[in-house]
Coordinates of C-alpha atoms in Angstrom, one line a residue:
X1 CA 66.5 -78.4 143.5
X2 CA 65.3 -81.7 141.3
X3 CA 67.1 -80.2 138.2
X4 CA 70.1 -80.1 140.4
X5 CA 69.6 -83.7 141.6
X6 CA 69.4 -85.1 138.0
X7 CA 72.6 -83.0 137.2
X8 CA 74.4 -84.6 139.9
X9 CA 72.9 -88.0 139.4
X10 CA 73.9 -88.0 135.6
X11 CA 77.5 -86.6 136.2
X12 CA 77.7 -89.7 139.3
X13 CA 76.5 -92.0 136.6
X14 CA 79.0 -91.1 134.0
X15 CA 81.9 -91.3 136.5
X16 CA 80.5 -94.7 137.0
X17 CA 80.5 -96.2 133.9
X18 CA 83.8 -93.7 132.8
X19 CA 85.3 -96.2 135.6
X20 CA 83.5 -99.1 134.8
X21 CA 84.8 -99.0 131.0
X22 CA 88.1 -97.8 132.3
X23 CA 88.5 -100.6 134.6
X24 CA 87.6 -102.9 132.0
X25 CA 90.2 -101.6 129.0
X26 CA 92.7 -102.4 132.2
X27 CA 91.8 -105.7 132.3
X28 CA 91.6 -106.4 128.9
X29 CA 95.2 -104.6 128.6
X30 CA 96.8 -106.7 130.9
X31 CA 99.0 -109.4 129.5
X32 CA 98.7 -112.9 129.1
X33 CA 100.7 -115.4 131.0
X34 CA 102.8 -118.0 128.7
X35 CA 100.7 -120.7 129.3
X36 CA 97.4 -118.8 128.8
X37 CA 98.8 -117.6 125.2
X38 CA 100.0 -121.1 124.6
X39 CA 96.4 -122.4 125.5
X40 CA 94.6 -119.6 123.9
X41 CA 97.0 -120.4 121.0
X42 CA 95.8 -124.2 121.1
X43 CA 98.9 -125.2 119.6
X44 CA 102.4 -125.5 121.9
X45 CA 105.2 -124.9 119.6
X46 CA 108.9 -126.7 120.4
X47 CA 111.7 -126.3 118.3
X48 CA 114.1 -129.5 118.6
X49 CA 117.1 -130.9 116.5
X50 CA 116.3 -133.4 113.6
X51 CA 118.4 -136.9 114.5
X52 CA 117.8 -139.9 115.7
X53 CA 117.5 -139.2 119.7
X54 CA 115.6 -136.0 119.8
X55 CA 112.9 -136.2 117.1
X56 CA 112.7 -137.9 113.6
X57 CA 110.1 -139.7 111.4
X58 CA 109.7 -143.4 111.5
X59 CA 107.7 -145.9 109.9
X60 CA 104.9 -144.7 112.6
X61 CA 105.1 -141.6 112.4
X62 CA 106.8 -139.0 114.6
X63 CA 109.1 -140.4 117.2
X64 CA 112.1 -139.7 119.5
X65 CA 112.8 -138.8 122.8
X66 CA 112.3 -135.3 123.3
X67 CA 109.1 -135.6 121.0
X68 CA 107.3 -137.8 122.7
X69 CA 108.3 -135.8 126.1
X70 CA 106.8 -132.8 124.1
X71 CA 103.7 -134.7 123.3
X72 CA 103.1 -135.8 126.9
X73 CA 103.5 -132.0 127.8
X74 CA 101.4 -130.8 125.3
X75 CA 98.6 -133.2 126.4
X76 CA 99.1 -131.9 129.5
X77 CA 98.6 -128.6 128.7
X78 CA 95.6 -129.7 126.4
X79 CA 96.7 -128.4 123.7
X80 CA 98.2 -129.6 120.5
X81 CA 102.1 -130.3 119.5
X82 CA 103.8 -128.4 116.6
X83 CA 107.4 -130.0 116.2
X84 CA 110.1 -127.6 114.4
X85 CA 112.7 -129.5 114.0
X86 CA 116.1 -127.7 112.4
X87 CA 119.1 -129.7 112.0
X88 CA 121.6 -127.2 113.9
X89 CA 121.6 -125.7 117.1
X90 CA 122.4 -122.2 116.2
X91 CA 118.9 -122.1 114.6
X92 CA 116.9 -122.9 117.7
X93 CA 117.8 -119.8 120.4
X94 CA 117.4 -117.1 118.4
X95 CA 113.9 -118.6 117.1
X96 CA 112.7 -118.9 120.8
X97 CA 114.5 -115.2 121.5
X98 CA 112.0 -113.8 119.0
X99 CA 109.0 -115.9 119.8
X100 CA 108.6 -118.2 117.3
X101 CA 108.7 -121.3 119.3
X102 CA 107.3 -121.9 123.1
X103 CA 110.4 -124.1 124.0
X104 CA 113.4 -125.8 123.0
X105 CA 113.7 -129.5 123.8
X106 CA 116.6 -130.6 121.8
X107 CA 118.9 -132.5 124.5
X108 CA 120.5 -129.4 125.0
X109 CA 123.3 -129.0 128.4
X110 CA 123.1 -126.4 130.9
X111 CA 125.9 -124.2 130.0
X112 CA 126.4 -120.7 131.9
X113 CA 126.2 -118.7 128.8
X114 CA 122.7 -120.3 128.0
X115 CA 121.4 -119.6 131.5
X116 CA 122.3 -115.9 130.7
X117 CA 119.8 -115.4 128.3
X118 CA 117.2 -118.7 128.8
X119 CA 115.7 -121.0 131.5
X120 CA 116.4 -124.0 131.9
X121 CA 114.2 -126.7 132.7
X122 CA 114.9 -130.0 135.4
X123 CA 117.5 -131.8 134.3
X124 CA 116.0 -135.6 132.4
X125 CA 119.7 -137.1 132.0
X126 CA 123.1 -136.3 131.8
X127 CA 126.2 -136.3 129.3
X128 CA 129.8 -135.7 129.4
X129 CA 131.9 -133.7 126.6
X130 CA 134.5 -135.9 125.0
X131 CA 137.2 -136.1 122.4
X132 CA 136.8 -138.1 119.7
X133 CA 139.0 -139.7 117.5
X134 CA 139.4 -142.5 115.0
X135 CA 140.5 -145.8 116.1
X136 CA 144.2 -147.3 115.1
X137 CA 144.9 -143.5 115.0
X138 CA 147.2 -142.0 117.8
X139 CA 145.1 -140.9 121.0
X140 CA 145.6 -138.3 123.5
X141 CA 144.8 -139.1 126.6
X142 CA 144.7 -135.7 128.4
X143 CA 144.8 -131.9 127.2
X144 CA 147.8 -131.9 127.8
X145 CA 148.7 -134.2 124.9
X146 CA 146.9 -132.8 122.6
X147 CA 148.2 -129.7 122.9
X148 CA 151.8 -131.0 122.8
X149 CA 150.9 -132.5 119.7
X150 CA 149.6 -129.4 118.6
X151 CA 153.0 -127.4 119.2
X152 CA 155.3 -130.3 118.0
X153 CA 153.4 -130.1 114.9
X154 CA 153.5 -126.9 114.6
X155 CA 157.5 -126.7 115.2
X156 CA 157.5 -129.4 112.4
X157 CA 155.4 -126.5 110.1
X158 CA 152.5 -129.0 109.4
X159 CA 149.1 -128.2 110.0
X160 CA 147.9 -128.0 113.7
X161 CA 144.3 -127.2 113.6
X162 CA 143.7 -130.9 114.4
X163 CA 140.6 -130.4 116.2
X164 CA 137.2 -129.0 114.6
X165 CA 134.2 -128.3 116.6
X166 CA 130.6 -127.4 116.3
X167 CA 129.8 -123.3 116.0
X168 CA 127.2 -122.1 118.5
X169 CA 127.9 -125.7 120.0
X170 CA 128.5 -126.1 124.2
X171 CA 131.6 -126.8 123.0
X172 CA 132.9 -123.7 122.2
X173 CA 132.7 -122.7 125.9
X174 CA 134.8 -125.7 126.7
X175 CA 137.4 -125.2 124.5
X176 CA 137.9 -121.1 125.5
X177 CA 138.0 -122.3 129.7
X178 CA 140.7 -125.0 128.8
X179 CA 142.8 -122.1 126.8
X180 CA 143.1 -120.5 130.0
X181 CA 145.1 -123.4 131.4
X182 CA 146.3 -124.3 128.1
X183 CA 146.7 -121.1 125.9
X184 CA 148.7 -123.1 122.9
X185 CA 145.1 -125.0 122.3
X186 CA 144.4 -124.9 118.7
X187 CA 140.7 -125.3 117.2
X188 CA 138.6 -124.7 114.3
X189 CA 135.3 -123.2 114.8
X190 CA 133.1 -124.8 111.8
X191 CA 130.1 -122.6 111.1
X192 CA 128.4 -125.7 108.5
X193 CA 128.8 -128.4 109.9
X194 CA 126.9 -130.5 113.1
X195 CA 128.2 -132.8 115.2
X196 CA 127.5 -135.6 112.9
X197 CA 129.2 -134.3 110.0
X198 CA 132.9 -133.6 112.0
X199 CA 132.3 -137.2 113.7
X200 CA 132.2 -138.8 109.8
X201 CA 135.3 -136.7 108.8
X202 CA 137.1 -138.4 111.6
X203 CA 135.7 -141.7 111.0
X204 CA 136.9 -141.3 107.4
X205 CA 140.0 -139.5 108.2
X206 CA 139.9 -136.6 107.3
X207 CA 140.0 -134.5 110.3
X208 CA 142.2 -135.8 113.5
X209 CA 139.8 -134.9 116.0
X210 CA 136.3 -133.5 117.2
X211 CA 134.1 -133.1 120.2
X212 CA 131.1 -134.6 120.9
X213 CA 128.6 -135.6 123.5
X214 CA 128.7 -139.1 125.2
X215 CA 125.6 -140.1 124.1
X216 CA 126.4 -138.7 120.4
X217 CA 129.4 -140.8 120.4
X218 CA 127.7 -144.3 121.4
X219 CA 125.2 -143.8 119.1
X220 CA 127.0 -142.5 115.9
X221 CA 129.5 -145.9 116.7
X222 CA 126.5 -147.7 115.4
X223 CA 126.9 -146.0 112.0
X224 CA 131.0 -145.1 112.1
X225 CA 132.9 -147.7 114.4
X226 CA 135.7 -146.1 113.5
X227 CA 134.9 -143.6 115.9
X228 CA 136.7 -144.0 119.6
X229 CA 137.1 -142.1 123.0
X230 CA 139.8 -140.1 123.2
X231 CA 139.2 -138.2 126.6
X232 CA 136.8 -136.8 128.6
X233 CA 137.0 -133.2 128.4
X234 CA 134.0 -132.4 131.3
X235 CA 132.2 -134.5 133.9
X236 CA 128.5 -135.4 133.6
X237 CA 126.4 -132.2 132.4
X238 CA 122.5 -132.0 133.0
X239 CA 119.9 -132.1 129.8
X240 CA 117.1 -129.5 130.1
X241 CA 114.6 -127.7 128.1
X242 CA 115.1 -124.2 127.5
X243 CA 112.0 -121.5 127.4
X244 CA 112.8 -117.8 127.5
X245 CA 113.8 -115.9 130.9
X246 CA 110.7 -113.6 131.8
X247 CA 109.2 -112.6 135.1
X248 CA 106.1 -114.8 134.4
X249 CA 106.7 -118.3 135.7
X250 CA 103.5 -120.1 134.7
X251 CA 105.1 -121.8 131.6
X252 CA 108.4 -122.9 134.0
X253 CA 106.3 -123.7 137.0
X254 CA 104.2 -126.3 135.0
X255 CA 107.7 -127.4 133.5
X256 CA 109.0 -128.4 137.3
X257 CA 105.5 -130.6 137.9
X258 CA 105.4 -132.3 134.5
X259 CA 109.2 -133.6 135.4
X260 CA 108.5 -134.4 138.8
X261 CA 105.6 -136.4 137.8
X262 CA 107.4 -138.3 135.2
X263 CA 110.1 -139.4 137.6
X264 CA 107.7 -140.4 140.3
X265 CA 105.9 -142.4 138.5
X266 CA 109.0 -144.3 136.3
X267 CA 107.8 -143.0 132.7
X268 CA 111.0 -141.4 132.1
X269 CA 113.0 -143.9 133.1
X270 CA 111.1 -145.9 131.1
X271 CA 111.6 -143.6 127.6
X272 CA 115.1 -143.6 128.5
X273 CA 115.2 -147.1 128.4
X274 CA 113.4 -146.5 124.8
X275 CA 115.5 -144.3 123.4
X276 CA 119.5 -145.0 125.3
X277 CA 119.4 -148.2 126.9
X278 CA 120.5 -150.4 123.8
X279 CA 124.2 -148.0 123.7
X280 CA 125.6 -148.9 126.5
X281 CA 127.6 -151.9 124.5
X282 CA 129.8 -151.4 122.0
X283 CA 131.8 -154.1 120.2
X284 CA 133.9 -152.8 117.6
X285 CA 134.8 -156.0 115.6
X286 CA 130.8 -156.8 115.3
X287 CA 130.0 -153.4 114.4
X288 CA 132.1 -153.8 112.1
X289 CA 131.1 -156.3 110.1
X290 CA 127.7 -155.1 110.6
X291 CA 128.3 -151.7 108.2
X292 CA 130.3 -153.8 106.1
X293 CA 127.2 -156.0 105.4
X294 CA 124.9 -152.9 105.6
X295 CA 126.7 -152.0 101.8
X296 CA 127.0 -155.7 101.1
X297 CA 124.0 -157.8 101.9
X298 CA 121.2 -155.6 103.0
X299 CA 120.3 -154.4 99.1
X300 CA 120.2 -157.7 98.2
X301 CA 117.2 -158.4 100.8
X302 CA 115.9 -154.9 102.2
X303 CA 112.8 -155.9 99.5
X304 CA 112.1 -159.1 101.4
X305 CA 112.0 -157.7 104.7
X306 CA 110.0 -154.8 103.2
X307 CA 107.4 -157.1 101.9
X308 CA 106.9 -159.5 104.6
X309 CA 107.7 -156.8 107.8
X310 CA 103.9 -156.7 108.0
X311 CA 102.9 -154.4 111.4
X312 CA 106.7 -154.3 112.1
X313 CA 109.0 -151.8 110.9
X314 CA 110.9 -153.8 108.2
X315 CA 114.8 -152.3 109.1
X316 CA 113.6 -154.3 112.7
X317 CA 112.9 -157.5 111.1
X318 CA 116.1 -156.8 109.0
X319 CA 118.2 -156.1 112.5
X320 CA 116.6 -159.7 113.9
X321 CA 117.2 -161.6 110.8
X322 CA 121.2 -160.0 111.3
X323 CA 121.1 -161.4 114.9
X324 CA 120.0 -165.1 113.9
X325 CA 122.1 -165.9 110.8
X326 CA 123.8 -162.3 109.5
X327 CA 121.6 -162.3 106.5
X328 CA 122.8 -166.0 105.3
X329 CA 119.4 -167.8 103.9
X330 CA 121.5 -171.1 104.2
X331 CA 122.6 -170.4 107.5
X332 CA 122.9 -173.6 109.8
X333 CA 123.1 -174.7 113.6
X334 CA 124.3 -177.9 115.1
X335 CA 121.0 -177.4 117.3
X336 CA 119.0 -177.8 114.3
X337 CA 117.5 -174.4 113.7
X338 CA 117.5 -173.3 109.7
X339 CA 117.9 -170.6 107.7
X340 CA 117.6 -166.8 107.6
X341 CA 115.4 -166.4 110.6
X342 CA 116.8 -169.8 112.3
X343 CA 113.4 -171.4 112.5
X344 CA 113.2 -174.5 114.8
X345 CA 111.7 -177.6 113.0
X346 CA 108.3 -177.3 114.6
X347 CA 108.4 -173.7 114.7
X348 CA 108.0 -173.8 111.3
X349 CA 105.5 -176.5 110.7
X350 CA 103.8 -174.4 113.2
X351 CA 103.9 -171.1 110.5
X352 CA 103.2 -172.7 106.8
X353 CA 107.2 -172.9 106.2
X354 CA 108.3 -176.4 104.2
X355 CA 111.6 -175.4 103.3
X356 CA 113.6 -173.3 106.2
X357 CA 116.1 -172.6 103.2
X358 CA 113.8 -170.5 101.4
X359 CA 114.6 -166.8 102.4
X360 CA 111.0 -166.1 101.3
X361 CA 109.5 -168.8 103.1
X362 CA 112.0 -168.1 106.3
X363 CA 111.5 -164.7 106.6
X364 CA 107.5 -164.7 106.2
X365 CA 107.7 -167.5 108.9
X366 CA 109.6 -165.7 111.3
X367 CA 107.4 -162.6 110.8
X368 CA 104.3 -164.5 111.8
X369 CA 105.9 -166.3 114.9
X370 CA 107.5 -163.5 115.9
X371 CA 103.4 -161.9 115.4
X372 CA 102.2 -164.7 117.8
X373 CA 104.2 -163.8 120.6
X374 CA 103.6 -160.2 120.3
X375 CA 100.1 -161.3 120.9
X376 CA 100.5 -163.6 123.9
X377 CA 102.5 -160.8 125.7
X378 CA 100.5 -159.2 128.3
X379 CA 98.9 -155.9 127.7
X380 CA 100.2 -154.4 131.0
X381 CA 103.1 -153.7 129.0
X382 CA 103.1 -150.8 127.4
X383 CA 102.7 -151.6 123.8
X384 CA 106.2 -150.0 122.5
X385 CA 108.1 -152.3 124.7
X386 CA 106.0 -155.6 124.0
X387 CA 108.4 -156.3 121.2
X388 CA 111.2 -156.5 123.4
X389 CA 110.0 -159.1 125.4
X390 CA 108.5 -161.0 122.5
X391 CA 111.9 -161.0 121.1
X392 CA 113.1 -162.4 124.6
X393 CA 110.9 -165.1 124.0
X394 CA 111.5 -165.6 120.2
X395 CA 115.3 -166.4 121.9
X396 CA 114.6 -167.9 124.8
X397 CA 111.2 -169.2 124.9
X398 CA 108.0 -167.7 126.3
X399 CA 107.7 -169.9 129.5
X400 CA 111.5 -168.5 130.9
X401 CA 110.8 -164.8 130.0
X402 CA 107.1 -164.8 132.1
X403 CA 109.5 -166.4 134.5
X404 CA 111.7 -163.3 134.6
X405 CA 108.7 -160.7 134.6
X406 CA 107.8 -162.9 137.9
X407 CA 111.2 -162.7 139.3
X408 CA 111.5 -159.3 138.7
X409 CA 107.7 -158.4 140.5
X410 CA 109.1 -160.6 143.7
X411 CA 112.4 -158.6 143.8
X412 CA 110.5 -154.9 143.9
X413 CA 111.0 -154.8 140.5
X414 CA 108.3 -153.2 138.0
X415 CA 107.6 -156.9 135.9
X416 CA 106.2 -154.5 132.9
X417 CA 109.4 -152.8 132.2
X418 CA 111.8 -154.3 130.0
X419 CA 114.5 -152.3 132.1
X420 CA 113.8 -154.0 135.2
X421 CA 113.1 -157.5 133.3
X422 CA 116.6 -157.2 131.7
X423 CA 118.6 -157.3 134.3
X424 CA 116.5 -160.2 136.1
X425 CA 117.2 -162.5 132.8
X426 CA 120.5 -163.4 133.8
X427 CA 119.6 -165.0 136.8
X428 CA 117.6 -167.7 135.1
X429 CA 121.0 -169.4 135.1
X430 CA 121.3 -169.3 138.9
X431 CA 120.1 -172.2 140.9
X432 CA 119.7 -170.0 143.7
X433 CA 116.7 -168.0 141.7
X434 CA 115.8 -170.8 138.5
X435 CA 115.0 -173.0 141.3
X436 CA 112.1 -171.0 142.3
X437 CA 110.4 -170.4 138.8
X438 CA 108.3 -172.4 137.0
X439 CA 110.3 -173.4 134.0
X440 CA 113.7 -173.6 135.7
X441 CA 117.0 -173.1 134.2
X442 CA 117.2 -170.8 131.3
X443 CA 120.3 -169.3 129.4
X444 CA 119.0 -165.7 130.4
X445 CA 122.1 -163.7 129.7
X446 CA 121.9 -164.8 126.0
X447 CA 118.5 -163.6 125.9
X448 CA 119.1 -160.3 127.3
X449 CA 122.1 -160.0 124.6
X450 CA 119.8 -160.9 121.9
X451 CA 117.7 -158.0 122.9
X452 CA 119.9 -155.5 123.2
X453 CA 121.7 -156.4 120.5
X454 CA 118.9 -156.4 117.7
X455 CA 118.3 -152.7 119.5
X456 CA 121.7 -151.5 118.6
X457 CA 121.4 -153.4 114.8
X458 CA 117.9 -152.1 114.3
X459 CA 119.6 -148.1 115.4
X460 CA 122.3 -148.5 112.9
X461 CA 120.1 -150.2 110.2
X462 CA 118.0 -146.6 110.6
X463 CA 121.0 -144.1 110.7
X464 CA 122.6 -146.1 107.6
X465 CA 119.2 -146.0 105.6
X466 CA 118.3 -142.5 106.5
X467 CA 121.7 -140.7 106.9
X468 CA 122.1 -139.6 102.5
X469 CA 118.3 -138.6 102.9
X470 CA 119.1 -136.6 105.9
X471 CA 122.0 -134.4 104.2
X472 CA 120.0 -133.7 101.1
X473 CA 117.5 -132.2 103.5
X474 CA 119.8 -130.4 105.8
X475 CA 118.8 -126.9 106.8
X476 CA 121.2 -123.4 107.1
X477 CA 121.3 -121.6 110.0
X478 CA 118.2 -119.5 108.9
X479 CA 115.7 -119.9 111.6
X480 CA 112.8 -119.2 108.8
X481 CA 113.9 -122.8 107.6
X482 CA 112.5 -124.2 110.9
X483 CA 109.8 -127.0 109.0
X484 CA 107.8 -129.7 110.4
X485 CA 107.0 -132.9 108.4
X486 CA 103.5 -133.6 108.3
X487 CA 101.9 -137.0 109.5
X488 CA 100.0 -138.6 106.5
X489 CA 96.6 -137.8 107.2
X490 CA 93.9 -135.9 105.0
X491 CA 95.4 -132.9 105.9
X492 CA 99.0 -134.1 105.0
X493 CA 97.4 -136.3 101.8
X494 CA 96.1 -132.5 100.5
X495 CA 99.4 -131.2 100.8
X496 CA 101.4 -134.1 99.4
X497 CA 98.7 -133.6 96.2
X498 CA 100.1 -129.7 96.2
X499 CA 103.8 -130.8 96.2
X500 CA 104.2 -128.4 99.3
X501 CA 105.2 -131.3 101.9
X502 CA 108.5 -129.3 103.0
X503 CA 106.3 -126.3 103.7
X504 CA 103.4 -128.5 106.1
X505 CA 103.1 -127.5 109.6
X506 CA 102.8 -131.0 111.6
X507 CA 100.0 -131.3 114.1
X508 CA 99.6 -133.9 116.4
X509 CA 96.8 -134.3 118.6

C-alpha cells in the first residue's frame, strides 16, 4: 500500500511540474506587445524624410519638427530616439513593412491607399495638394485648363507631358481620381526625383508644372521665388504618423494620449509656431532680391558672421544683419542708426563699437547687444523662442515688447508664447490698448514684421547654404541606405576618427 502511495505521489508530482514547466514555456512563448519590444529594445526607431521641416542637422544638433515630436515621444516611452532619415518617401513604408523602423513621422497625409496597409496616427496639421508653376509663365487656373492645354498642345504635335510628379508620392493617387473626370490628363511619373527637385526644374524652367504640398510650396519660395500657385488640386488633408496595422494597439493607443496631451497643453501649437509660423508671408519682389544677394553679398561676409555669431547660429545673425541694412556696412538712416547691424549711437558706446561703419566692429556689436537682451528675457519662455522676442526688442525696444507679453496675459493670451505675443504687437499702436501699458505707444506691427521676417531670411539663408550639400548626399530608393547622422559626442568623435560618419547610428537621449 505505501509503495503504491509513493507511485502515485511521484506520478502527481511530475504532472505538476510537467504543467508547471509547460505553463511557463506558454508564457515565455507569448509575444511581446510593440511597446514592450520597443522598451525592451531601449531604443524607439523612426524613419522620417531629410529636409528642412521634418528633421535635419543644425548648428545644435538635430532639429525639425517631426524630430523633436519623436524625441518628446521617445522620452515618453523612456526610451532612446534613433532618427533614420531617407531623403524619399518610397524608402520609408517598405522599411516599417519589414520592421526596421517603429514609426514613420515624416509629414506624411492620410491617403486611402496608405490606410490599406498602415495606421495612421491623430492628425498634427493639415495641407492641401497644389499645382505649381513658375511665375510670368502661363497659369491654369482649374483642371480643366490644364488639360486643354494638354490636348491643344498635343494637336499642335509638341510635347504634352507638362506636368511631372513624385513616384510613390500622395500625388499619384490624385492625379489617377482626376483622370476619371478628366481622362485626357497627361503626367509623368518620375521615379528619381523628390519634390524638391521637380519644384527647381520649374523654378528654372525646365519643366511647366509639378505638384506639391502647401507647406512645401511656401517654404521652397524661400529658396526659388520663382515658384507660384497655380491651383489647388484637393482641400486641406490631415498629417499623421504611420506605424504598421496589427491587432496589438499598445504602440497606437499611447500614440492617441501623447497627441492629446500635446494639444491640451499648447506644446504643439507652440512647435508649429517653431517650425511654420514665419511662411505664412510671401513677398516676391523681396525674395527676390534676397537670393540674388545670397550669390552676391553673403560670400563676401558669411566669414564675419561666422566669427562673431558667438552662441547664435551665424546664418541667423546673417538673416538679422539682411533685415537692418541688406548686408551694406555703410548703410545709413535719417534716424541716425549706422551701419551693418544699424546700431543706435548709444547702443554702441554701450557695446565697445567706435566706428558703426566698421562691419567688424558693427557686426561684433550687434552680436553682443543682441546677447544682452537674450539675457534680460524671462526664463518662462521657453529658451528656443527667447530669441524671438529679443529680436522684438532689438526692433522695438525692450520696455514695448514686456508691454505686449502683459497685454497678451490680460487678454487670455499665453504672455510666454511668441504666437500669442505676435499678434498682440500691433496693438501697441492703438490708443484704445497703448493707453493702458506702461510705455505707451509703440510701432508694434513693424516689430512683428521684423520678426517674422528675419524667420523667413534666416529659412532661406539655411536651404541656400545646405541645398548642394544635400544633393551630394541624396539617397536611392534602397531602404538599406536609411542612415542617421551622429551628434558629435565621444561616441560620434570615435567614429569621425574611423571615417565611418555616414555609417553612425544617431542616439539621442
Amino acid at each position: 500500500m505505501l509503495k503504491l502511495f509513493v507511485d502515485s505521489w511521484l506520478k502527481l508530482t511530475s504532472i505538476v511540474v510537467l504543467g508547471g514547466v509547460l505553463a511557463g514555456c506558454q508564457i515565455d512563448s507569448e509575444p511581446k506587445s510593440e511597446l514592450e519590444s520597443i522598451r525592451e529594445r531601449g531604443v524607439l526607431r523612426v524613419g522620417t524624410l531629410n529636409n528642412q521641416l521634418s528633421y535635419y542637422i543644425g548648428p545644435d544638433g538635430p532639429t525639425g519638427l517631426d524630430y523633436e515630436l519623436a524625441l518628446r515621444f521617445a522620452q515618453e516611452l523612456g526610451v532612446d530616439l534613433e532618427m533614420k532619415p531617407a531623403f524619399r518617401q518610397s524608402s520609408l513604408f517598405p522599411a516599417l513593412q519589414k520592421g526596421e523602423i517603429d514609426m514613420i513621422a515624416a509629414g506624411l497625409s492620410q491617403l486611402p491607399q496608405r490606410l490599406d496597409k498602415f495606421r495612421a496616427g491623430p492628425a498634427y496639421y493639415y495641407v492641401s495638394q497644389q499645382i505649381v508653376y513658375k511665375k510670368g509663365q502661363w497659369r491654369p487656373r482649374n483642371m480643366e485648363q490644364l488639360v486643354n492645354n494638354q490636348q491643344k498642345l498635343k494637336q499642335e504635335e509638341k510635347p504634352s507631358d507638362t506636368l511631372a510628379i513624385v513616384q510613390d508620392s500622395h500625388f499619384e493617387q490624385t492625379l489617377e481620381t482626376w483622370s476619371q473626370t478628366y481622362p485626357e490628363l497627361s503626367y509623368q511619373i518620375d521615379p528619381d526625383a523628390d519634390v524638391n527637385d521637380l519644384l527647381k526644374l520649374v523654378s528654372l524652367g525646365e519643366l511647366p508644372f509639378t505638384m506639391a504640398d502647401s507647406v512645401e510650396l511656401s517654404l521652397s519660395q524661400r529658396i526659388y521665388p520663382d515658384l507660384a500657385l497655380a491651383f489647388e488640386v484637393t482641400e486641406d488633408q490631415p498629417i499623421s504618423w504611420y506605424i504598421r496595422q496589427s491587432d496589438d494597439e499598445s504602440l497606437y493607443a499611447l500614440l492617441i494620449e501623447f497627441f492629446g496631451g500635446l494639444k491640451q497643453s499648447d506644446e504643439l501649437v507652440n512647435l508649429e509656431e517653431k517650425y511654420l509660423g514665419h511662411i505664412g508671408v510671401f513677398d516676391y519682389v523681396d525674395t527676390r532680391a534676397f537670393i540674388r544677394a545670397l550669390d552676391g553679398k553673403l560670400p563676401k561676409w558669411s566669414s564675419l558672421f561666422q566669427q562673431y555669431s558667438n552662441e547664435f547660429d551665424w546664418r541667423l545673425i546673417a538673416a538679422l544683419a539682411y533685415q537692418e541694412s541688406h548686408w551694406n556696412p555703410t548703410a545709413k538712416s535719417p534716424t541716425g542708426v549706422r551701419g551693418m547691424m544699424m546700431l543706435t549711437l548709444p547702443t554702441a558706446k554701450s557695446v565697445g563699437v567706435t566706428n558703426r561703419l566698421d562691419p567688424e566692429q558693427s557686426v561684433r556689436g550687434g552680436v553682443e547687444y543682441l546677447r544682452r537682451i537674450v539675457a534680460r528675457v524671462p526664463d518662462s519662455i521657453s529658451q528656443h523662442e527667447k530669441i524671438w522676442f529679443a529680436l522684438a526688442s532689438y526692433n522695438v525696444g525692450y520696455g514695448h515688447m514686456m508691454d505686449a507679453r502683459r497685454l497678451t496675459k490680460k487678454q487670455g493670451g499665453n504672455p510666454d508664447a511668441w504666437a500669442d505675443v505676435k499678434e498682440r504687437l500691433p496693438l501697441l499702436r492703438q490708443k484704445k490698448y497703448y493707453s493702458q501699458t506702461r510705455y505707451g505707444f509703440a510701432r508694434g506691427d513693424e516689430a512683428q514684421n521684423y520678426v517674422e521676417n528675419i524667420r523667413r531670411y534666416y529659412q532661406s539663408i539655411i536651404g541656400h547654404v545646405d541645398k548642394q550639400l544635400a544633393a551630394q548626399e541624396a539617397l536611392d530608393n534602397n531602404t538599406d541606405d536609411l542612415t542617421v547622422i551622429p551628434p558629435l559626442e565621444e561616441e560620434a568623435e570615435t567614429l569621425l576618427e574611423q571615417d565611418e560618419v555616414e555609417k553612425a547610428i544617431e542616439t539621442v537621449e
